[in-house]
Coordinates of C-alpha atoms and ligand atoms in Angstrom, one line a residue:
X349 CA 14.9 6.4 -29.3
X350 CA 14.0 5.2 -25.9
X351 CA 16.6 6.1 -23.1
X352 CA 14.8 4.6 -19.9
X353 CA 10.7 3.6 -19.7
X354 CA 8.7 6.5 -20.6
X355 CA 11.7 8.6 -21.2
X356 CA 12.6 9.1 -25.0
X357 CA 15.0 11.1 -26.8
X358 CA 13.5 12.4 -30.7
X359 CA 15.8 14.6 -32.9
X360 CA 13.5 17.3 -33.5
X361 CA 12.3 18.0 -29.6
X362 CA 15.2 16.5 -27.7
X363 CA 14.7 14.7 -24.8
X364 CA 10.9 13.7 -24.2
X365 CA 10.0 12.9 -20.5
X366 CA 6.4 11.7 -20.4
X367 CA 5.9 12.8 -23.8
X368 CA 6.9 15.9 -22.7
X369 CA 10.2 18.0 -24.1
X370 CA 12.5 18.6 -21.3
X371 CA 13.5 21.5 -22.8
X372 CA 10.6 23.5 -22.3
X373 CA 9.8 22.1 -18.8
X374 CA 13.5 23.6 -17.9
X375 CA 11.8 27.2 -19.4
X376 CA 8.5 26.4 -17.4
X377 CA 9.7 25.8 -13.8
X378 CA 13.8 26.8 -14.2
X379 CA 16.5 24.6 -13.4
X380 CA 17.9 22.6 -11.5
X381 CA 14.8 20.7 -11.9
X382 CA 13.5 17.2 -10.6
X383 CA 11.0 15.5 -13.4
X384 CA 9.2 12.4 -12.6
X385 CA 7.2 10.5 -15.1
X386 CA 3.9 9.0 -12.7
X387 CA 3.4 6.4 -15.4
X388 CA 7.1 4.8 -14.4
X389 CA 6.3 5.0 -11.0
X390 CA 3.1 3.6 -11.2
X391 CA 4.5 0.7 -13.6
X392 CA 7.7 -0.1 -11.7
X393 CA 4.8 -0.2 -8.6
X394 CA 2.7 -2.4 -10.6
X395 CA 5.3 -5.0 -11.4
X396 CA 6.4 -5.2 -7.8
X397 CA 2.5 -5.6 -6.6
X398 CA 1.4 -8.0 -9.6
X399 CA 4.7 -10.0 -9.6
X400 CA 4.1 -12.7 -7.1
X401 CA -0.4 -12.6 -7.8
X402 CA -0.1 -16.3 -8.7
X403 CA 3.1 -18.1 -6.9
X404 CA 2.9 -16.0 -3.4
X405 CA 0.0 -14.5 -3.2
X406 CA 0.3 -13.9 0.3
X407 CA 2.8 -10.7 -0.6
X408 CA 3.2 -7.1 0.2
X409 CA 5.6 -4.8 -1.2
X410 CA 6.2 -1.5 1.2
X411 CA 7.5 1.2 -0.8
X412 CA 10.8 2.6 0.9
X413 CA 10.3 6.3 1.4
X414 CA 13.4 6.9 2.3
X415 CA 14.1 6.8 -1.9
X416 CA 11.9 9.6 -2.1
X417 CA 9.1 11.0 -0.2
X418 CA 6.6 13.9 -1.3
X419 CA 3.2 14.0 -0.4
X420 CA 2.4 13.8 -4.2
X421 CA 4.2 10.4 -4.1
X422 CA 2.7 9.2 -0.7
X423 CA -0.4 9.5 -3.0
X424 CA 0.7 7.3 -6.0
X425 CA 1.9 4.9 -3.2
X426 CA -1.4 4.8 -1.7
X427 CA -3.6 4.7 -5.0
X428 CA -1.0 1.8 -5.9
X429 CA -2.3 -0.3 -3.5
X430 CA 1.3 -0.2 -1.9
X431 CA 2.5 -0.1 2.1
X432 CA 5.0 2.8 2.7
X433 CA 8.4 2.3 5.0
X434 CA 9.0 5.2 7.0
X435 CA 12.1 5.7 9.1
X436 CA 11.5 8.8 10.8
X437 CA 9.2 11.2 12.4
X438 CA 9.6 13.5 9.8
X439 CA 9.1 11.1 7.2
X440 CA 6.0 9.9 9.6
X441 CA 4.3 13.3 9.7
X442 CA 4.5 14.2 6.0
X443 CA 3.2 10.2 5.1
X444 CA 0.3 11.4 7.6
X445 CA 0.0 14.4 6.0
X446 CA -0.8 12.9 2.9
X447 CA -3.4 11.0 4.3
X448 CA -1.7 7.8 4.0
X449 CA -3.2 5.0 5.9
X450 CA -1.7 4.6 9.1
X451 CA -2.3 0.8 9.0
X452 CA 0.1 0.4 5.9
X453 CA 2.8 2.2 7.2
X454 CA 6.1 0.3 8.2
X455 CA 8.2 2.6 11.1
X456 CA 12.1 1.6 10.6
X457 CA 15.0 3.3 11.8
X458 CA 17.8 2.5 14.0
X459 CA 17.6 5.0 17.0
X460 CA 14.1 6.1 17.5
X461 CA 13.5 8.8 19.6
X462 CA 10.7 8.4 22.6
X463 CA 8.6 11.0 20.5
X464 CA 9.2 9.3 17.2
X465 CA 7.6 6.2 18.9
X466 CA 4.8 7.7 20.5
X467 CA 3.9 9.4 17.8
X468 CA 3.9 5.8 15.4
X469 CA 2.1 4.2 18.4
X470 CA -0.4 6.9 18.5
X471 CA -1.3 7.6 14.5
X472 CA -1.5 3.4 14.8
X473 CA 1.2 2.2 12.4
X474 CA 1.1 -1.3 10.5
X475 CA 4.8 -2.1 12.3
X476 CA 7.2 -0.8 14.0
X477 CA 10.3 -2.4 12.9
X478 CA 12.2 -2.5 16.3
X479 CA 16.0 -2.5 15.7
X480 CA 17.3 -3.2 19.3
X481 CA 16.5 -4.2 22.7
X482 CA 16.6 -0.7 24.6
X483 CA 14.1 0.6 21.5
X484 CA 11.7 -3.2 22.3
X485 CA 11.5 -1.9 26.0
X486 CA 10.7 1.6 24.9
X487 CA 7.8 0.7 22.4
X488 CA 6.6 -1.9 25.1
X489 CA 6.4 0.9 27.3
X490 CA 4.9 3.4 24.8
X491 CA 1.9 0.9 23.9
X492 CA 1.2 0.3 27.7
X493 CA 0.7 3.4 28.3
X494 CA -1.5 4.4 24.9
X495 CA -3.4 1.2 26.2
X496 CA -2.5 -0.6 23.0
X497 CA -1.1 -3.6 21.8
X498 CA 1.3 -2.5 18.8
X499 CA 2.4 -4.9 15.8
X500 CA 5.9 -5.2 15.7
X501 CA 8.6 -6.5 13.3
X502 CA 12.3 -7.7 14.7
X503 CA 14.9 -6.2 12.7
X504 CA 17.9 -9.2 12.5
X505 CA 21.3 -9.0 11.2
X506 CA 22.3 -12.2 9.4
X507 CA 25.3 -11.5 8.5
X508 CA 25.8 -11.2 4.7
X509 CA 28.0 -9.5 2.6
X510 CA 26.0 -8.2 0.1
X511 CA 29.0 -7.2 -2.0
X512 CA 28.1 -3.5 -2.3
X513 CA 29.4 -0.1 -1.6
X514 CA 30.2 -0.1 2.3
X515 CA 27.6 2.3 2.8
X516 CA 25.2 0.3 1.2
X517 CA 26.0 -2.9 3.1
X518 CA 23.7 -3.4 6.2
X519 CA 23.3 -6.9 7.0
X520 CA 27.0 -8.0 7.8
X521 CA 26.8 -8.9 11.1
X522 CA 28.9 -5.4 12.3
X523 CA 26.1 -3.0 10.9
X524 CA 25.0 -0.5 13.1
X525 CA 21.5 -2.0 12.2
X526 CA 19.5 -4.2 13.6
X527 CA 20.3 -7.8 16.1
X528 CA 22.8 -9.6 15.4
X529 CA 21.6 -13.0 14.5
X530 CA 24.8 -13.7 16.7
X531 CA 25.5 -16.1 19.8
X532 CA 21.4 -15.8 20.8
X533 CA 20.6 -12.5 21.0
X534 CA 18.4 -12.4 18.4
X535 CA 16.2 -15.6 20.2
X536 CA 16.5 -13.7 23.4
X537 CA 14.8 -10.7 21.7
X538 CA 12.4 -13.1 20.2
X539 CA 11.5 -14.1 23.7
X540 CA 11.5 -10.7 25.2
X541 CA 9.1 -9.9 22.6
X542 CA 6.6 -12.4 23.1
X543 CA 6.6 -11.9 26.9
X544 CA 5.7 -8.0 26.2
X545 CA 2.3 -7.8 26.4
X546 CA 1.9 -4.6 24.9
X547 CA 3.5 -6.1 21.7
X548 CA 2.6 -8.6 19.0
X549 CA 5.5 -10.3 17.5
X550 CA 4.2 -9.9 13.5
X551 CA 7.2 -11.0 11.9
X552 CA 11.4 -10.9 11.4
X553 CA 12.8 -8.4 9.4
X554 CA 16.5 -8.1 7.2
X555 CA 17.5 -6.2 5.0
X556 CA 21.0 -6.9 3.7
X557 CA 21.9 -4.0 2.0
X558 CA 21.2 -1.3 -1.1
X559 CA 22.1 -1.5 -5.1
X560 CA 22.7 -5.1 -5.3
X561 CA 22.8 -6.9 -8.4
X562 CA 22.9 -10.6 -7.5
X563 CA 20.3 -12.7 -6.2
X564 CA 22.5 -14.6 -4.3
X565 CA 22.6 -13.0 -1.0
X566 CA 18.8 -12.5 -0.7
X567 CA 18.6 -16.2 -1.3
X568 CA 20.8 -16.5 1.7
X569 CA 19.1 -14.5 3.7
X570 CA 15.6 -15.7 3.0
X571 CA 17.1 -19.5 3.9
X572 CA 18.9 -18.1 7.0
X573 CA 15.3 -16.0 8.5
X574 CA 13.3 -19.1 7.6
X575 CA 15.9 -21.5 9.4
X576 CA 15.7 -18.6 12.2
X577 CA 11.9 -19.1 12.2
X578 CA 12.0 -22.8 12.6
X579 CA 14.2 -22.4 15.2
X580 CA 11.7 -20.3 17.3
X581 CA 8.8 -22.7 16.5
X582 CA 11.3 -25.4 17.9
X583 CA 12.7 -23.6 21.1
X584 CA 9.8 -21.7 22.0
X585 CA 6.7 -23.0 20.5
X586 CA 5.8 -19.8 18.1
X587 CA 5.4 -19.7 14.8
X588 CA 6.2 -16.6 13.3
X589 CA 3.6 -15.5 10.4
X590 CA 5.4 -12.7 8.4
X591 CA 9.2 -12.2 7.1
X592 CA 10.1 -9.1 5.3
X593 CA 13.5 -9.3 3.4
X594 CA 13.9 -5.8 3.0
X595 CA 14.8 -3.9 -0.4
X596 CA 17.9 -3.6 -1.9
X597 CA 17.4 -4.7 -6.3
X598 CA 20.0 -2.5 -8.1
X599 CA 19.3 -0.2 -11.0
X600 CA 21.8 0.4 -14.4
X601 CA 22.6 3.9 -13.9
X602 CA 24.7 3.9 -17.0
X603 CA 24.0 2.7 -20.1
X604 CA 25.9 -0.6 -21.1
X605 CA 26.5 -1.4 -17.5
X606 CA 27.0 -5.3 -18.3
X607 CA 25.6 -8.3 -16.6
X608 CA 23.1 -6.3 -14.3
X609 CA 19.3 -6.4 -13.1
X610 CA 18.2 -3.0 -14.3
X611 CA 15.1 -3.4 -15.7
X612 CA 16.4 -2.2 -18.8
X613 CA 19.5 -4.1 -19.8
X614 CA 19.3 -6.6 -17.6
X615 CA 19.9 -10.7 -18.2
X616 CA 17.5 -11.6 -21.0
X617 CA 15.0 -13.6 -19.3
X618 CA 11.6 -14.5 -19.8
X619 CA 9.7 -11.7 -21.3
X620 CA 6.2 -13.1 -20.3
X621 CA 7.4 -12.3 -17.0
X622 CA 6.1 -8.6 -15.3
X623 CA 6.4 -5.4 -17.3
X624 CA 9.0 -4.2 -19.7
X625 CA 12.1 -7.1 -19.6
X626 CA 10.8 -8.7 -15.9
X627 CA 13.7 -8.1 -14.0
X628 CA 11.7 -7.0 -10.8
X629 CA 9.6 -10.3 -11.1
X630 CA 12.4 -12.2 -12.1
X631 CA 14.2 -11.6 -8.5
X632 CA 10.7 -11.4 -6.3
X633 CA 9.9 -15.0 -7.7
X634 CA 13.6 -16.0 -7.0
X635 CA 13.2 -14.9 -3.7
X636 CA 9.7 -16.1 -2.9
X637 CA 10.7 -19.8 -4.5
X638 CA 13.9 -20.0 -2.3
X639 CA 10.9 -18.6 0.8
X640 CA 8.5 -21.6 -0.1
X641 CA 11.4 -24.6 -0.2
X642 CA 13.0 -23.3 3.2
X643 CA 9.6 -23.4 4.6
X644 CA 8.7 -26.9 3.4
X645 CA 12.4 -27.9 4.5
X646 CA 11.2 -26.8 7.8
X647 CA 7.8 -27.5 8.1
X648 CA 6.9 -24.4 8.3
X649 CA 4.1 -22.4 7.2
X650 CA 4.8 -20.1 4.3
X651 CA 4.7 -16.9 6.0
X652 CA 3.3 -13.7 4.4
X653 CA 5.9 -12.3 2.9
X654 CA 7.2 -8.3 2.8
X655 CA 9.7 -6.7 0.2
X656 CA 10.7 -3.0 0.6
X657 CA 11.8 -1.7 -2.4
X658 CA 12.9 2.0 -3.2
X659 CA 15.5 2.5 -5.6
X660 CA 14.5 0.0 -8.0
X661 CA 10.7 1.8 -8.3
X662 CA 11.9 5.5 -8.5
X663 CA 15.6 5.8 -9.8
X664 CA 14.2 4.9 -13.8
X665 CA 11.6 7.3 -13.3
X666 CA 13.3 10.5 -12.9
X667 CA 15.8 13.0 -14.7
X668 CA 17.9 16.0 -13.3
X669 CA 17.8 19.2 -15.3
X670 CA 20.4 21.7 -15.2
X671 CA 21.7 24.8 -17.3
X672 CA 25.0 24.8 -18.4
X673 CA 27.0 27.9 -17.2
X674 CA 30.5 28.0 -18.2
X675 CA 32.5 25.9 -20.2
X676 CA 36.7 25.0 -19.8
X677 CA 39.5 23.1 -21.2
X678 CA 41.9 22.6 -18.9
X679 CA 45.3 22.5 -19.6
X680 CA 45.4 18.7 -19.3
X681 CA 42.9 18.9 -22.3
X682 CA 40.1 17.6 -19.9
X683 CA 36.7 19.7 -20.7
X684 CA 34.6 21.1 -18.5
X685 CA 31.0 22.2 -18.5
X686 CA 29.5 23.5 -15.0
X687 CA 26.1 23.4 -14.4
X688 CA 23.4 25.7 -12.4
X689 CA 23.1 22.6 -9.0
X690 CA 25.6 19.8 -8.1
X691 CA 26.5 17.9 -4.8
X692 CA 23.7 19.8 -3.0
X693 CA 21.4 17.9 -5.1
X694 CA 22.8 14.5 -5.7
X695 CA 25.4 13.6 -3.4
X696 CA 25.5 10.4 -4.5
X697 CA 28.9 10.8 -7.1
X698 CA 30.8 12.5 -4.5
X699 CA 29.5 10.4 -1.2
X700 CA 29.6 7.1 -3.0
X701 CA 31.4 7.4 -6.4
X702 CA 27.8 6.9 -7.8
X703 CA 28.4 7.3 -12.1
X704 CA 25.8 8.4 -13.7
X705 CA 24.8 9.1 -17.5
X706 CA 24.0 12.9 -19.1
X707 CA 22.4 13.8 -22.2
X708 CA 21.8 16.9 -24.1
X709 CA 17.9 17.7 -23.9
X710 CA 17.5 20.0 -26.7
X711 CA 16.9 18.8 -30.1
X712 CA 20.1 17.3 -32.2
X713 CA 20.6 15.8 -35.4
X714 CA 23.9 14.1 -35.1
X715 CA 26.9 14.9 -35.6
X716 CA 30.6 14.7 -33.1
X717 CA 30.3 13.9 -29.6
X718 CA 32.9 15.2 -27.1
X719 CA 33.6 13.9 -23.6
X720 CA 32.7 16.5 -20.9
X721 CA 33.1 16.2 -16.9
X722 CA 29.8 17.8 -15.9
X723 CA 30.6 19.5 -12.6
X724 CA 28.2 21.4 -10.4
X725 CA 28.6 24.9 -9.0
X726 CA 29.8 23.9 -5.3
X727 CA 33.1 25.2 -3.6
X728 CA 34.5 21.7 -4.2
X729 CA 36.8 20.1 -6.4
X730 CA 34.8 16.8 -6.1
X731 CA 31.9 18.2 -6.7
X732 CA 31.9 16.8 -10.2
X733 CA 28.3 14.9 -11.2
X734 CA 29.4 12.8 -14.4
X735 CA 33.0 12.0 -14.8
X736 CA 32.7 11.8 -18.9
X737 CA 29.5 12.6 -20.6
X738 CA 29.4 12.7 -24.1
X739 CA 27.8 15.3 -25.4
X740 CA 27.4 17.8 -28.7
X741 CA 29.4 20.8 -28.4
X742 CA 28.2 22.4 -25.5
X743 CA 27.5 26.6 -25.2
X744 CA 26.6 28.7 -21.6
X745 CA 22.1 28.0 -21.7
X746 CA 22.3 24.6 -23.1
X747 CA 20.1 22.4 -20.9
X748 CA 21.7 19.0 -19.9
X749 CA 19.9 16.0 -17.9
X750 CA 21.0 13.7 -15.4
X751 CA 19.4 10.2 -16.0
X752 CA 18.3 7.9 -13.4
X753 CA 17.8 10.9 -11.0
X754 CA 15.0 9.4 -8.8
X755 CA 16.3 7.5 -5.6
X756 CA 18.3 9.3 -2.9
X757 CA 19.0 12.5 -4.8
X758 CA 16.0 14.8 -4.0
X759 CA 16.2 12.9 -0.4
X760 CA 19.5 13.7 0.0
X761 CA 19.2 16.9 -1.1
X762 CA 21.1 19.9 1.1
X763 CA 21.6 24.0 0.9
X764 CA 25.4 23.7 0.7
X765 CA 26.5 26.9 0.1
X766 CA 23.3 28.1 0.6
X767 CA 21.4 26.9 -2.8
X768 CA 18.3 26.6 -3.3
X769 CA 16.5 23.2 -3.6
X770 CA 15.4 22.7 -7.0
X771 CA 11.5 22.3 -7.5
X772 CA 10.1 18.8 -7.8
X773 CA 7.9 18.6 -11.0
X774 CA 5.9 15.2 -11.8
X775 CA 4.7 14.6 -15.6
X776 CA 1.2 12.7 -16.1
X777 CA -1.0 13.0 -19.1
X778 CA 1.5 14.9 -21.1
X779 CA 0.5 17.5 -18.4
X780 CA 3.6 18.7 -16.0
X781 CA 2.9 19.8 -12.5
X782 CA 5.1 21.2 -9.8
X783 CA 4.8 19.1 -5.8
X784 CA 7.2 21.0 -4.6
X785 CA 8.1 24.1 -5.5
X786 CA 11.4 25.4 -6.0
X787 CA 13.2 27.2 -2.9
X788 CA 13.2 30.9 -2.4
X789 CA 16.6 32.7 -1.0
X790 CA 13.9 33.8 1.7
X791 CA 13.8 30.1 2.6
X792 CA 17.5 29.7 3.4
X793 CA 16.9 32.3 6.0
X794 CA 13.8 31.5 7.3
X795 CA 14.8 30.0 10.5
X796 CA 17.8 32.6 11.2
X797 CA 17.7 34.3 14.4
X798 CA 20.1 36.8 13.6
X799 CA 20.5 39.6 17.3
X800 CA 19.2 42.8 16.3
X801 CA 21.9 43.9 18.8
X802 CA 24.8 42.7 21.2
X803 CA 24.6 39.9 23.1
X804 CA 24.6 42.0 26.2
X805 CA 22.0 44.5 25.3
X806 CA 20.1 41.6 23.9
X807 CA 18.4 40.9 27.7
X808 CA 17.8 37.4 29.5
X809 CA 15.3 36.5 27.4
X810 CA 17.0 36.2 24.2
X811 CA 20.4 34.6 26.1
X812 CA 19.1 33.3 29.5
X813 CA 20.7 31.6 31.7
X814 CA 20.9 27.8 31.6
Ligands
LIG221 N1 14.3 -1.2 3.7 C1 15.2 -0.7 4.6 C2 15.1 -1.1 6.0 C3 16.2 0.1 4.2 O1 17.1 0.6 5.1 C4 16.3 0.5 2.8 C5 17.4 1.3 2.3 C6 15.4 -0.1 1.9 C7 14.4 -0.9 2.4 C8 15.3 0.3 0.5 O2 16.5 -0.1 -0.2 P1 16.5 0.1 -1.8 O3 15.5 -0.8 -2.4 O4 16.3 1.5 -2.1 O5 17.9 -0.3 -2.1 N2 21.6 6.5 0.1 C9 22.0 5.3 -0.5 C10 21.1 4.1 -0.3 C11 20.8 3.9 1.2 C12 19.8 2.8 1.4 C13 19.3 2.8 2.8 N3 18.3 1.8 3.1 C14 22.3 5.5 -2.0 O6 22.1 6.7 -2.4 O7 22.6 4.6 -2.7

């Protein structure tokens, strides 16, 4: 039976990611354990990049690191023909790392430091998305000094209500991010830009927000950026020759989630449309449609156009092992089944409410289901990773999986309490290989500086004076 693409559940071997039993992966590298399957990557990438070949084929889709970055999967970006979004100097260096190329490489983020910028000016990024005026004036700066002109993007708040969590919402016109398209400032940053002459103005930037279901406020938007760009042709004679809309397509973390754009069990639609049921080309042509009418409304040239996915290319692709350790009925007759991680590596149910689905992953033939509220092993009672899962009978050694375990979990990861980050293991080929390995206890005290002594017999040069 097929759960998610490339991720398939078979009586005999359980739970096949990649072809592969997730069983004996859990034996192989230990759990918790992060498994990828490359070929749902690389087909989720594929949809985004072919989508749009023959209606807008002036297109690039930047793949939102922030989702998940390892150097493995700066690789599969780059071999995918894919830009990357980065939105921090950490992010920057291990993209670099990787030998991704500079040139792709998109630098976001809403309070860049002087060395983040120096250092995107210097490796020679594709864009830096600036996000405010102070940050314009410092890349201005940067590039005169380098002796470069840099490309730049304008990061605009349209304010939009995405209808999302309120974490996830960034383009209402209070987000910390971005200008607000708001009495003028964002023409006056238009005009500041073009009079830098360390920066080329590239293109306007939104994005309006994360795990969003309807097209209808990316519509919006795109009408609102290209009305924006007409508006700076008019007033100040430029015409603006890329718009990136951001990311932001939700993904069906639960089964029977109704009436959604996961790929999987989304609306019907046309199935001659991109891979599997076409829900990523279904919204990208959506999109680029509403881009081309608002243009020809205007006048305007159709501008190249940039979509940042993340979610929607990496959340399918992955599963979450764990080991169940103990198992309780409360009194209230609610069951309980811990498991060996929790909120140190997926935040999202107890940041967010996220809900996610779990299934057994050893082999089963049948028979009664129970519920279970799979919890995690942190000193918290919210620490709780699927409210009700319905699973066999469960006994301490069972291995359980967290599905749709790929976006913002092993990027969100922390050592609260002081665990260990799982390893990250990709499957390709029916062949499994670790890209990151699993942490040591060494690791969490790695950077510890602990006195060998008191304070006072320590000497100035551990405790100097400031
Ligand atoms: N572009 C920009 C400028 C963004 O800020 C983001 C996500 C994306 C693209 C990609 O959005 P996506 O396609 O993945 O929705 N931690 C939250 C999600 C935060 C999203 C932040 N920005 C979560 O776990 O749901």
């Amino acid at each position: 039976m097929r759960i998610r693409p490339y991720i398939e559940f078979d009586p005999d071997r359980g739970l096949l990611i990649g072809g592969l039993p997730a069983v004996s992966l859990a034996k192989k590298h230990g759990t918790p354990l992060y498994v990828y399957s490359e070929d749902a990557i690389r087909e989720s990438m594929r949809e985004y990049t072919s989508s749009l070949s023959d209606i807008y084929p002036t297109s690039t889709i930047v793949y939102a690191s922030k989702a998940y970055l390892t150097m493995r999967m700066a690789q599969l970006v780059r071999e995918e023909g894919l830009w990357l979004d980065v939105s921090s100097g950490g992010e920057l260096y291990l993209a670099l790392k990787a030998n991704f190329p500079p040139e792709r490489i998109v630098f976001h983020g809403n309070n860049k430091s002087e060395e983040e910028i120096a250092m995107a000016v210097s490796a020679g990024v594709g864009r830096i998305a600036i996000d405010n005026v102070t940050e314009l004036e410092r890349v201005q700066k940067e590039a005169a000094s380098q002796g470069v002109v840099q490309k730049v993007f304008l990061r605009l708040t349209p304010g939009i209500d995405p209808h999302t969590h309120e974490y996830l919402s960034t383009g209402v016109i209070d987000s910390k991010f971005g200008i607000p398209m708001h009495s003028g400032q964002h023409l006056d940053a238009v005009r500041m830009t073009l009079a830098s002459e360390n920066l080329e103005l590239m293109g306007i930037h939104c994005h309006i927000g994360s795990q969003i279901f309807d097209d209808s406020p990316f519509l919006l938007a795109a009408g609102i950026m290209v009305d924006f760009a007409a508006e700076v042709r008019d007033k100040l004679g430029y015409v603006i020759p890329e718009l990136d809309l951001g990311g932001g397509l939700g993904v069906r973390y639960k089964s029977g989630c109704p009436g959604i754009c996961g790929r999987d069990g989304g609306r019907g639609g046309n199935p001659d449309v991109g891979g599997r049921n076409g829900a990523i080309a279904r919204h990208l042509r959506a999109v680029a449609k509403r881009v081309k009418e608002a243009c020809l409304r205007n006048g305007l040239p159709v501008p190249r156009l940039f979509f940042e996915p993340g979610r929607s290319i990496v959340a399918e692709a992955a599963v979450t092992l764990y080991t169940v350790g103990t198992v309780k009925a409360l009194p209230n007759g609610t069951l309980i089944a811990a498991v060996d991680g929790g909120m140190s590596d997926n935040p999202r149910p107890a940041l967010y409410g996220a809900e996610y689905d779990a299934v057994f992953a050893g082999p089963y033939h049948g028979g009664g289901l129970l519920s279970y509220r799979l919890v995690g092993k942190h000193c918290e009672e919210g620490d709780t990773l699927v409210r009700s899962a319905y699973l066999p009978r469960l006994s301490p050694g069972d291995v359980v999986a967290v599905l749709v375990s790929g976006a913002y979990q092993y990027s969100m990861r922390s050592n609260y309490n002081h665990l260990p980050n799982p390893a990250v293991v990709h499957v390709s080929g029916g062949k499994s290989f670790v890209v990151v390995e699993r942490e040591t206890l060494e690791d969490l005290i790695a950077k510890e500086r602990p006195l060998p002594c008191s304070l006072e017999e320590a000497g100035p040069e551990v405790a100097g004076e400031n």
